[in-house]
Amino acid sequence: MKKRYLILGLSIVIVVFIVSLIVVREENTISIKPDEVVNAEIYNFVLPSNEGDLQMINVTETKDIAYVLTNLSEIKSKGKGLSLDGDYSIVFNKNDGSRLVYMYESGTLKTSTGFKGRITSDNIINRLWAGLDYPVQNVTGNELPSDMKTKRNE
């Protein structure tokens, strides 16, 4: 009888240990705070227009930048990503003059901070795009920031 309890106890400890390893292994894809950001440029590569190759929204209000960051923080790295969002790139221009680039393409996220991996997005970026009340600007591929052109082609 004691042997059964010992085996059960060890089994529970092993399961808890494995689950904790998996939870710790999930990487956070967002590493900035809203007060560090001047603006966020969201590029939509899914909705080509007659006037340009892609569309862009320039998010400038701190509350809206916080909304974008909060929603993007829900995206978690997974072994298999579901391509639910289409292709978007988000450029966060920071107060110190630096910029962080997040490129989401077909279930894979690449960032200028070095993160690269498959993710599950659950349509988060599409909902962000639709929910932000900013004018949509048509831009061409030539108007993309140079660091985005390089990273999108990698």
Short mmCIF file of C-alpha atoms in Angstrom, two decimals:
data_model
loop_
_atom_site.label_atom_id
_atom_site.label_comp_id
_atom_site.label_asym_id
_atom_site.label_seq_id
_atom_site.Cartn_x
_atom_site.Cartn_y
_atom_site.Cartn_z
CA MET A 1 0.00 0.00 0.00
CA LYS A 2 2.80 2.44 0.88
CA LYS A 3 4.46 1.61 -2.42
CA ARG A 4 1.35 2.72 -4.34
CA TYR A 5 1.25 6.05 -2.53
CA LEU A 6 4.94 6.55 -3.17
CA ILE A 7 4.51 5.84 -6.90
CA LEU A 8 1.46 8.13 -7.07
CA GLY A 9 3.32 10.90 -5.24
CA LEU A 10 6.37 10.61 -7.52
CA SER A 11 4.11 10.62 -10.59
CA ILE A 12 2.44 13.83 -9.44
CA VAL A 13 5.82 15.48 -8.78
CA ILE A 14 7.07 14.51 -12.26
CA VAL A 15 3.92 15.85 -13.95
CA VAL A 16 4.13 19.15 -12.04
CA PHE A 17 7.81 19.46 -12.94
CA ILE A 18 7.17 18.87 -16.65
CA VAL A 19 4.28 21.35 -16.71
CA SER A 20 6.41 24.00 -14.99
CA LEU A 21 9.17 23.52 -17.57
CA ILE A 22 6.71 24.05 -20.40
CA VAL A 23 5.25 27.19 -18.81
CA VAL A 24 8.70 28.67 -18.15
CA ARG A 25 9.78 27.88 -21.73
CA GLU A 26 7.07 30.09 -23.29
CA GLU A 27 8.77 33.23 -24.50
CA ASN A 28 7.20 36.62 -24.19
CA THR A 29 7.08 38.19 -27.64
CA ILE A 30 6.69 41.77 -26.39
CA SER A 31 9.53 43.36 -24.46
CA ILE A 32 8.57 47.04 -24.24
CA LYS A 33 6.24 49.25 -22.23
CA PRO A 34 3.79 51.84 -23.64
CA ASP A 35 5.63 54.83 -22.14
CA GLU A 36 8.76 53.84 -24.09
CA VAL A 37 6.99 54.16 -27.46
CA VAL A 38 6.40 57.32 -29.52
CA ASN A 39 4.28 55.59 -32.16
CA ALA A 40 3.51 52.19 -33.63
CA GLU A 41 3.29 51.67 -37.39
CA ILE A 42 1.19 48.61 -38.28
CA TYR A 43 1.68 47.38 -41.86
CA ASN A 44 -0.96 45.09 -43.37
CA PHE A 45 0.37 42.94 -46.22
CA VAL A 46 -2.97 41.19 -46.69
CA LEU A 47 -5.09 44.03 -48.01
CA PRO A 48 -3.43 45.32 -51.18
CA SER A 49 -5.07 48.39 -52.62
CA ASN A 50 -5.10 49.98 -56.06
CA GLU A 51 -3.03 52.86 -54.74
CA GLY A 52 -0.27 50.89 -53.05
CA ASP A 53 1.21 47.50 -52.29
CA LEU A 54 0.06 47.51 -48.67
CA GLN A 55 -1.72 49.51 -46.02
CA MET A 56 -0.44 51.13 -42.84
CA ILE A 57 -1.93 52.56 -39.64
CA ASN A 58 0.16 54.95 -37.54
CA VAL A 59 -0.87 54.56 -33.87
CA THR A 60 0.13 57.64 -31.88
CA GLU A 61 -1.97 57.82 -28.70
CA THR A 62 -0.36 56.27 -25.60
CA LYS A 63 -3.61 54.52 -24.61
CA ASP A 64 -3.85 52.94 -28.07
CA ILE A 65 -0.18 51.90 -28.00
CA ALA A 66 -0.87 50.27 -24.61
CA TYR A 67 -3.88 48.51 -26.18
CA VAL A 68 -1.69 47.21 -29.03
CA LEU A 69 1.03 45.99 -26.65
CA THR A 70 -1.48 44.34 -24.31
CA ASN A 71 -3.08 42.42 -27.16
CA LEU A 72 0.25 41.44 -28.70
CA SER A 73 1.45 40.14 -25.34
CA GLU A 74 -1.28 37.49 -25.61
CA ILE A 75 0.58 35.93 -28.55
CA LYS A 76 2.64 33.02 -27.26
CA SER A 77 5.32 30.94 -28.89
CA LYS A 78 4.21 27.43 -29.74
CA GLY A 79 5.65 24.52 -31.67
CA LYS A 80 2.99 24.86 -34.34
CA GLY A 81 1.59 28.21 -35.36
CA LEU A 82 -1.81 28.73 -36.88
CA SER A 83 -1.78 31.24 -39.71
CA LEU A 84 -4.90 33.09 -38.63
CA ASP A 85 -3.73 36.67 -38.99
CA GLY A 86 -2.31 37.05 -42.47
CA ASP A 87 0.93 39.01 -42.83
CA TYR A 88 1.58 42.09 -40.69
CA SER A 89 4.60 44.02 -39.54
CA ILE A 90 4.60 46.34 -36.56
CA VAL A 91 7.30 48.94 -35.98
CA PHE A 92 7.53 50.46 -32.52
CA ASN A 93 9.47 53.75 -32.64
CA LYS A 94 10.86 54.31 -29.16
CA ASN A 95 11.54 57.53 -27.22
CA ASP A 96 15.30 56.92 -27.36
CA GLY A 97 15.30 56.87 -31.19
CA SER A 98 15.57 53.10 -31.50
CA ARG A 99 12.90 50.92 -33.04
CA LEU A 100 11.59 47.42 -32.52
CA VAL A 101 10.26 45.51 -35.51
CA TYR A 102 7.79 42.61 -35.21
CA MET A 103 7.04 40.72 -38.43
CA TYR A 104 4.26 38.15 -38.49
CA GLU A 105 4.10 35.99 -41.61
CA SER A 106 2.18 32.74 -42.04
CA GLY A 107 2.28 31.73 -38.38
CA THR A 108 5.91 32.76 -37.81
CA LEU A 109 7.01 35.78 -35.81
CA LYS A 110 10.42 37.42 -36.24
CA THR A 111 11.49 40.38 -34.14
CA SER A 112 14.40 42.76 -34.18
CA THR A 113 15.13 41.59 -30.62
CA GLY A 114 16.08 38.16 -31.93
CA PHE A 115 12.90 36.18 -31.33
CA LYS A 116 12.01 33.86 -34.19
CA GLY A 117 9.49 31.10 -33.99
CA ARG A 118 6.11 29.66 -34.73
CA ILE A 119 3.31 31.23 -32.76
CA THR A 120 -0.39 30.84 -32.18
CA SER A 121 -2.11 34.19 -32.63
CA ASP A 122 -5.83 33.39 -32.46
CA ASN A 123 -6.59 36.23 -34.87
CA ILE A 124 -5.26 38.89 -32.46
CA ILE A 125 -3.57 41.10 -35.06
CA ASN A 126 -6.58 41.07 -37.41
CA ARG A 127 -8.79 42.21 -34.54
CA LEU A 128 -6.27 44.94 -33.64
CA TRP A 129 -6.25 46.21 -37.21
CA ALA A 130 -10.04 46.30 -37.35
CA GLY A 131 -10.43 47.81 -33.88
CA LEU A 132 -8.06 50.77 -34.13
CA ASP A 133 -9.68 54.08 -35.13
CA TYR A 134 -6.86 55.55 -37.22
CA PRO A 135 -6.81 56.48 -40.90
CA VAL A 136 -5.44 53.78 -43.19
CA GLN A 137 -2.61 54.96 -45.44
CA ASN A 138 -1.74 53.23 -48.70
CA VAL A 139 2.02 52.73 -49.11
CA THR A 140 4.23 50.94 -51.59
CA GLY A 141 6.97 48.44 -50.84
CA ASN A 142 9.51 51.16 -51.64
CA GLU A 143 8.15 53.21 -48.72
CA LEU A 144 8.83 50.46 -46.15
CA PRO A 145 11.55 51.20 -43.59
CA SER A 146 14.83 49.69 -44.84
CA ASP A 147 15.18 47.33 -41.86
CA MET A 148 11.75 45.87 -42.66
CA LYS A 149 12.62 45.24 -46.32
CA THR A 150 15.71 43.28 -45.31
CA LYS A 151 14.03 41.23 -42.58
CA ARG A 152 10.93 40.39 -44.67
CA ASN A 153 13.16 38.85 -47.33
CA GLU A 154 15.19 36.69 -44.91
#
